[in-house]
Amino acid sequence: MFSGRMTGSQSSLLLAQLEELHELAFIERPIRRSLKTAEEIDQLTVDEDLNDIERAVYLLSVGQEVQRASVISNLPILVRQNPAETFRRVVPKVREVLNGAGVEIQLAAAASFLTILQDDIILIHTHTYSILKTVLLHLHHRDTVVSNAWLETLLSAINALPKETIKQEVLNPLLYQSQLSHSLQARLSSCRILGKVACKFDSHMVKNELLPLARSLCQDVEFEVRACMCRQLESIARATGVDDTRTELLPELVELAEDEESNVRLAAFDTIINLMEMMDSDDRVHIVVPLVMSVCEEATPADKAVLVSLSFQFGKLCSGLEGFLSDEQKSRLLQRFRVLCVAGLQTEGNQTEGSNESILVRCNCCYNLPAMVVFAETAHFLSELYPSFSSLCCDPEVSVRRSAAAGFHQVVKLLGSNVQLVHKELLALLQDDALEVLDALMNHLEETLEAVLSRGENVTLDNKIPELLAALLLAEQKVGCSLRWRLHEKLLQRYSYLARLLPGEVLHQSFSPRIFVILTTNKVLPVQKEAARTFCMFLRYNRKHEQRQEMMERLIQDLAQGRSYWNRLRFLDICEMATEIFSRKYFNKHFLMPALELVHDPVANVRYKLCQLLPRLRSSLRLPADKQLLQQLDFCVQKLLCREKDKDVVATIRKTVLELDKLDLTEPFHKRQERDLLDQKKEKEETLLLEMEQLERQQTDGKLNSDKHTERKRRDSKTSLSATKSMSVSSSGAAFSSSGKEMRKAKLSRSRSLSSQPTISKAANSDRPLKGKEQSGTSGSGKSSNKDDSLRTAHFTMATQSTSSMPVLIRSNTTGLLDRASALEHRSSSSTMDHRTSTLDQRDHRSSALDHRTSNMDHRTSTIDHRTSTMDHRTSTMDHRTSTMDHRTITMDHRTSTMDHRTSNMDHRNDGMDHRTSTLDHRTSTLDHRTSTLDHRTGTLDHRTSTMDHRTSTLDHRTSILDQRAGSIDQRDHKTSTLDQRSKTMDRSCGIKDSQSRKLSINRKSNSFTIQSARD
């Protein structure tokens, strides 16, 4: 009635409540069924007094199945502890248990025997019969899993068995079990055993005895047997040799390659490809090439096994057939490889086929990419393989991208100068979301970066380096945010190689701050240590002195003098690494004193770490150069010995002192010599880096000076050119003005004698080209002085020609006079012009000489300026060095004052120690006196002790006599007690007799009275 009124939500709620109640009832239900009864506990209880061998024998005999399985699983441990007793008592019991045992015990026994054989726990020759008999007995178990397990154990035992044992115990049954009358599992086992034992015998024995059996199995009616035997023909071929393989086995493989079953054909294909190095050129051309081309053409997407095998063998077959293929066949193989690279990917709708076979095919293509790059040649990589390579690097499956990242370094090496082609794919792999891809790329990142960054003069790649650095930093941040600290450690280790590939300035700007943040903030100790090593590598290969100084100051301020003791511990770790990375000279200069100052650290863990580091610090010192540093180290050790209160630090410093005393004695000479040579090499590298830094500075300064010199020279040339042009213009103007006056005089003289107009017009026409010449001379201000000289000479020649070739019409009789006057004027003007021309030539010569001298003076001025700048630079350098020396002098003075203060303190402490020593000597003498007194008293006590011993012996003798007397007294007392008991007994008997006598007397009296009364 009520259920009909309930809504759907109420019914669902009620059902949920009922389910919860049912679950609670199930949880609260008593679990009596899992408990053991008292009888079962008694059956599982074993006597604790039994040893391991006896307990194993007992459990194998009367124990339950779980106990027997446990004993068999622990059989390798028993063999390690006591092999003789185990094989004598336990293994026979195991053999008895295995006769009717189940699958679990059979698998446990097979695994135990396999472990014994693989780990070389025992000498197999000693217990060959015990193990081999057990394995052969259960080799043909009815369960396939058990049979395969025992077969693996037998195959592992064959490697250690002698030839005679294999021939008698294994091969003889093998000839019988390979017949068709036996089961399929027996024949499959025979195939695998045959392939395993072939490597144990010589080629003659293999050819005569094993090869006929292998042929018969290749012709078996079951395709599983044929396929299994076909895969074992490779080991048989390597045992027989090249000639027998070509004549005996190759025809058999060709026949199997044409089998009706695809599994057999696939096995034959794999075997032929694996044996290709044993074939000559004719066999490769006529057998392998047609087989490969047919498999490539006939393989369809439905044949998953064929595609997997073909993709795995593709690189090997292309490398082996490279010189035997035509261009068409080569292009067909490349086309087939491109198809395999996108197997299972559907471009329409971006759908993918998520089958494991397709993913495995693409992974195999990634594995074969380097071989295919060699096959296709680097020059054709962009057209032939780049699309496939890009597709594999951006594959939707993580496993495919991981495989592509694992072989990326090989592809980059093969590309050489064309490495910029795969820059995009490298960035994509570095920015991949899956950390597995980044992990695979990190395994060979240093080789990849070396191939990418060692590019020579590749401007295209230079522009892409900032993107690469940004991707590297982003990858580190991504890994740092995850919980995979081992990958983070590996990544930082690979980043340390950047110090040898990139300029120190780039690393200082981009990577060093991030590495220092990891060093100070990360909570994982291995990551911190690897970050410290990477930071030291960046410091080691940085060429800029200012940057190195900044990095060292940051290490000392933030770590050595940091507020957190954790950072101070990291500085000691850095010191430990710096002894391996830097030379002794650099280490002693920058790291040693900050490390020794941590002896005053308030935290005991820091002092404890410093004590452990002292032997390494001492090994970096060499006398007599490091005498003062050695004194500082000894002072540090003395302070720890005198003032340390922490018991762990005290124990460590005492142990360290012993190590320091033995340091120079225990180290072999050749090791010390090797270390010295390595230190010299490091010091030479550091010196070379400093020289390179100075050379770079000189080059930069030379470039700046040359730029300044060229700018100054350009300015001077402009000014000299303008001065020269002004001089040329002024001289030409003077010449033009003088010539113009002469021409005006001639015109006036002619105008007086001539009255017609044409003469005037001609004179005017003859004056026009002179004006044009003047304008052209004045307009050419931008030309050089040589051009001005040529213009001047041309002007003067034209002027003389114009004055001498002026047409005149003679209409009077005064022509001769005019001619003579004109001739005289012409001569005078020509002589004047010649004089002026020579004067101008002299001026031109003087101006050219002045120009030459001006250029020389400019050159000398520039040289003087260059020398002045050089002297200024040297002066600034000397000033800097002087300031540095002053600073160092102040520092040394401060240190000297500190050392003086410390020396005075030490003197004061030494005085105190001397006073204490004298006090101790006095106390020692007092103690000696007391000791002598005690010795005298001890002698007296010894005498008294001997007297007491004598007295004690006398007392012991007397005590023994008294004990004897006491024993006799006890005997007497016993006798007395016996007599007392007897007397008491006698008394009792006497009392009884008295009572009886009394009764008799009474009776007698009564009788007598009665008699008397009767008488009466």
Coordinates of N, CA, C and O in Angstrom, one line a residue, residues 311-382:
S311 N 58.7 -3.9 -39.5 CA 59.1 -2.7 -39.0 C 60.3 -2.8 -38.1 O 61.2 -1.9 -38.0
F312 N 60.4 -3.9 -37.4 CA 61.6 -4.2 -36.5 C 62.8 -4.5 -37.3 O 63.9 -4.1 -37.0
Q313 N 62.7 -5.2 -38.5 CA 63.9 -5.5 -39.3 C 64.2 -4.5 -40.4 O 65.1 -4.7 -41.1
F314 N 63.4 -3.4 -40.5 CA 63.5 -2.6 -41.6 C 64.9 -1.9 -41.7 O 65.5 -1.9 -42.8
G315 N 65.4 -1.4 -40.6 CA 66.7 -0.8 -40.7 C 67.8 -1.7 -41.0 O 68.7 -1.4 -41.8
K316 N 67.8 -2.9 -40.5 CA 68.8 -3.9 -40.7 C 68.8 -4.3 -42.2 O 69.8 -4.4 -42.8
L317 N 67.6 -4.6 -42.7 CA 67.6 -5.0 -44.1 C 68.0 -3.9 -45.1 O 68.6 -4.2 -46.1
C318 N 67.6 -2.7 -44.8 CA 68.0 -1.6 -45.7 C 69.5 -1.3 -45.6 O 70.1 -1.1 -46.6
S319 N 70.1 -1.5 -44.4 CA 71.5 -1.3 -44.3 C 72.3 -2.5 -45.0 O 73.3 -2.3 -45.7
G320 N 71.7 -3.7 -44.9 CA 72.4 -4.8 -45.6 C 72.2 -4.9 -47.1 O 73.1 -5.4 -47.8
L321 N 71.2 -4.3 -47.6 CA 70.9 -4.3 -49.0 C 71.2 -3.0 -49.7 O 70.7 -2.8 -50.9
E322 N 71.9 -2.0 -49.1 CA 72.0 -0.7 -49.6 C 72.7 -0.7 -50.9 O 72.4 0.0 -51.9
G323 N 73.7 -1.5 -51.1 CA 74.5 -1.5 -52.4 C 73.9 -2.4 -53.4 O 74.5 -2.6 -54.5
F324 N 72.8 -3.1 -53.2 CA 72.3 -4.1 -54.1 C 70.9 -3.7 -54.6 O 70.2 -4.5 -55.2
L325 N 70.4 -2.5 -54.4 CA 69.1 -2.0 -54.7 C 69.2 -1.0 -55.8 O 70.1 -0.2 -55.9
S326 N 68.2 -1.0 -56.7 CA 68.1 0.0 -57.7 C 67.4 1.2 -57.1 O 66.9 1.2 -56.0
D327 N 67.4 2.3 -57.9 CA 66.8 3.5 -57.4 C 65.3 3.4 -57.2 O 64.7 3.9 -56.2
E328 N 64.7 2.6 -58.1 CA 63.2 2.3 -57.9 C 63.0 1.5 -56.7 O 62.0 1.8 -55.9
Q329 N 63.7 0.5 -56.4 CA 63.5 -0.3 -55.3 C 63.8 0.5 -54.0 O 63.1 0.3 -53.0
K330 N 64.8 1.3 -54.0 CA 65.1 2.2 -52.9 C 64.0 3.1 -52.6 O 63.6 3.3 -51.4
S331 N 63.4 3.7 -53.6 CA 62.3 4.6 -53.4 C 61.1 3.9 -52.9 O 60.3 4.4 -52.0
R332 N 60.8 2.6 -53.3 CA 59.7 1.8 -52.9 C 59.9 1.5 -51.4 O 58.9 1.5 -50.6
L333 N 61.1 1.2 -51.0 CA 61.4 0.9 -49.5 C 61.1 2.1 -48.7 O 60.6 2.0 -47.6
L334 N 61.6 3.2 -49.1 CA 61.4 4.5 -48.4 C 59.9 4.8 -48.3 O 59.4 5.2 -47.2
Q335 N 59.1 4.5 -49.4 CA 57.7 4.8 -49.3 C 57.0 3.8 -48.3 O 56.1 4.2 -47.6
R336 N 57.5 2.6 -48.3 CA 56.9 1.6 -47.4 C 57.2 2.0 -45.9 O 56.4 1.9 -45.0
F337 N 58.4 2.5 -45.7 CA 58.8 3.0 -44.4 C 57.9 4.2 -43.9 O 57.5 4.3 -42.8
R338 N 57.6 5.1 -44.9 CA 56.7 6.2 -44.5 C 55.3 5.7 -44.2 O 54.7 6.3 -43.3
V339 N 54.9 4.7 -44.9 CA 53.6 4.1 -44.5 C 53.6 3.5 -43.2 O 52.6 3.6 -42.4
L340 N 54.7 2.8 -42.8 CA 54.8 2.1 -41.5 C 54.8 3.2 -40.4 O 54.3 2.9 -39.3
C341 N 55.4 4.4 -40.7 CA 55.5 5.4 -39.6 C 54.1 6.0 -39.2 O 54.0 6.5 -38.1
V342 N 53.1 5.8 -40.1 CA 51.8 6.3 -39.7 C 50.8 5.2 -39.6 O 49.6 5.4 -39.8
A343 N 51.3 4.0 -39.4 CA 50.4 2.8 -39.2 C 49.5 3.0 -38.0 O 49.9 3.3 -36.9
G344 N 48.2 2.8 -38.3 CA 47.2 2.9 -37.2 C 46.7 4.3 -37.0 O 45.9 4.6 -36.1
L345 N 47.3 5.3 -37.7 CA 46.8 6.7 -37.6 C 45.9 7.0 -38.8 O 46.3 6.8 -39.9
Q346 N 44.7 7.5 -38.5 CA 43.7 7.9 -39.5 C 43.7 9.4 -39.5 O 43.3 10.0 -38.5
T347 N 44.0 10.0 -40.6 CA 44.1 11.4 -40.7 C 42.7 12.1 -40.7 O 42.5 13.2 -40.3
E348 N 41.7 11.4 -41.2 CA 40.4 11.9 -41.3 C 39.8 11.9 -39.9 O 39.6 10.9 -39.3
G349 N 39.4 13.1 -39.4 CA 38.8 13.2 -38.1 C 39.8 13.1 -37.0 O 39.4 13.0 -35.8
N350 N 41.1 13.0 -37.3 CA 42.1 12.8 -36.2 C 41.8 11.6 -35.3 O 42.0 11.6 -34.1
Q351 N 41.4 10.5 -35.9 CA 41.1 9.3 -35.2 C 42.3 8.4 -35.3 O 43.0 8.3 -36.3
T352 N 42.6 7.7 -34.2 CA 43.7 6.7 -34.2 C 43.2 5.4 -33.8 O 42.2 5.2 -33.1
E353 N 43.9 4.4 -34.3 CA 43.6 3.0 -34.0 C 44.5 2.6 -32.8 O 45.8 2.6 -32.9
G354 N 44.0 2.4 -31.7 CA 44.7 2.2 -30.4 C 45.2 0.8 -30.2 O 45.3 0.4 -29.1
S355 N 45.4 0.0 -31.2 CA 45.8 -1.4 -31.1 C 47.3 -1.4 -30.7 O 48.1 -0.5 -31.1
N356 N 47.7 -2.4 -29.9 CA 49.1 -2.5 -29.4 C 50.0 -2.8 -30.6 O 51.2 -2.3 -30.6
E357 N 49.5 -3.5 -31.6 CA 50.4 -3.8 -32.7 C 50.8 -2.6 -33.5 O 51.9 -2.4 -33.9
S358 N 49.8 -1.7 -33.7 CA 50.1 -0.4 -34.5 C 51.1 0.4 -33.7 O 52.0 1.0 -34.3
I359 N 50.9 0.5 -32.4 CA 51.8 1.3 -31.6 C 53.2 0.7 -31.6 O 54.2 1.4 -31.7
L360 N 53.3 -0.6 -31.6 CA 54.6 -1.3 -31.6 C 55.3 -1.1 -33.0 O 56.5 -0.9 -33.0
V361 N 54.5 -1.0 -34.0 CA 55.0 -0.8 -35.4 C 55.7 0.6 -35.4 O 56.8 0.8 -35.9
R362 N 55.0 1.6 -34.9 CA 55.5 3.0 -34.9 C 56.7 3.1 -34.0 O 57.7 3.8 -34.3
C363 N 56.7 2.4 -32.9 CA 57.9 2.4 -32.0 C 59.1 1.7 -32.7 O 60.2 2.2 -32.6
N364 N 58.9 0.7 -33.4 CA 60.0 0.1 -34.2 C 60.5 1.0 -35.3 O 61.7 1.0 -35.6
C365 N 59.6 1.8 -35.9 CA 60.1 2.8 -36.9 C 60.9 3.8 -36.2 O 61.9 4.3 -36.8
C366 N 60.6 4.2 -35.0 CA 61.5 5.2 -34.3 C 62.8 4.5 -34.0 O 63.9 5.2 -34.1
Y367 N 62.8 3.3 -33.7 CA 64.1 2.6 -33.4 C 65.0 2.5 -34.7 O 66.2 2.6 -34.6
N368 N 64.4 2.4 -35.9 CA 65.1 2.3 -37.1 C 65.4 3.6 -37.8 O 65.9 3.6 -38.9
L369 N 65.0 4.7 -37.2 CA 65.1 6.0 -37.9 C 66.6 6.3 -38.2 O 66.9 6.8 -39.3
P370 N 67.6 6.1 -37.3 CA 69.0 6.4 -37.7 C 69.5 5.6 -38.9 O 70.1 6.2 -39.8
A371 N 69.1 4.3 -38.9 CA 69.5 3.5 -40.1 C 68.9 4.0 -41.4 O 69.5 4.0 -42.5
M372 N 67.6 4.5 -41.3 CA 67.0 5.0 -42.5 C 67.5 6.3 -42.9 O 67.5 6.6 -44.1
V373 N 68.0 7.1 -42.0 CA 68.6 8.4 -42.4 C 69.9 8.1 -43.2 O 70.2 8.8 -44.2
V374 N 70.7 7.1 -42.7 CA 71.9 6.7 -43.5 C 71.5 6.2 -44.9 O 72.1 6.4 -45.9
F375 N 70.4 5.4 -44.9 CA 69.9 4.8 -46.1 C 69.5 5.8 -47.1 O 69.7 5.7 -48.3
A376 N 68.7 6.8 -46.6 CA 68.2 7.8 -47.5 C 69.2 9.0 -47.8 O 68.9 9.8 -48.7
E377 N 70.3 9.0 -47.1 CA 71.3 10.0 -47.2 C 70.8 11.4 -46.6 O 69.6 11.7 -46.7
T378 N 71.8 12.1 -46.0 CA 71.4 13.3 -45.3 C 70.9 14.4 -46.2 O 70.0 15.2 -45.8
A379 N 71.4 14.4 -47.4 CA 70.9 15.5 -48.4 C 69.5 15.4 -48.7 O 68.8 16.4 -49.0
H380 N 68.9 14.1 -48.7 CA 67.5 13.9 -49.0 C 66.6 13.7 -47.8 O 65.5 13.2 -47.9
F381 N 67.1 14.1 -46.6 CA 66.3 13.9 -45.4 C 65.1 14.7 -45.4 O 64.0 14.3 -45.0
L382 N 65.2 16.0 -45.9 CA 64.0 16.9 -45.8 C 62.9 16.4 -46.7 O 61.7 16.4 -46.3

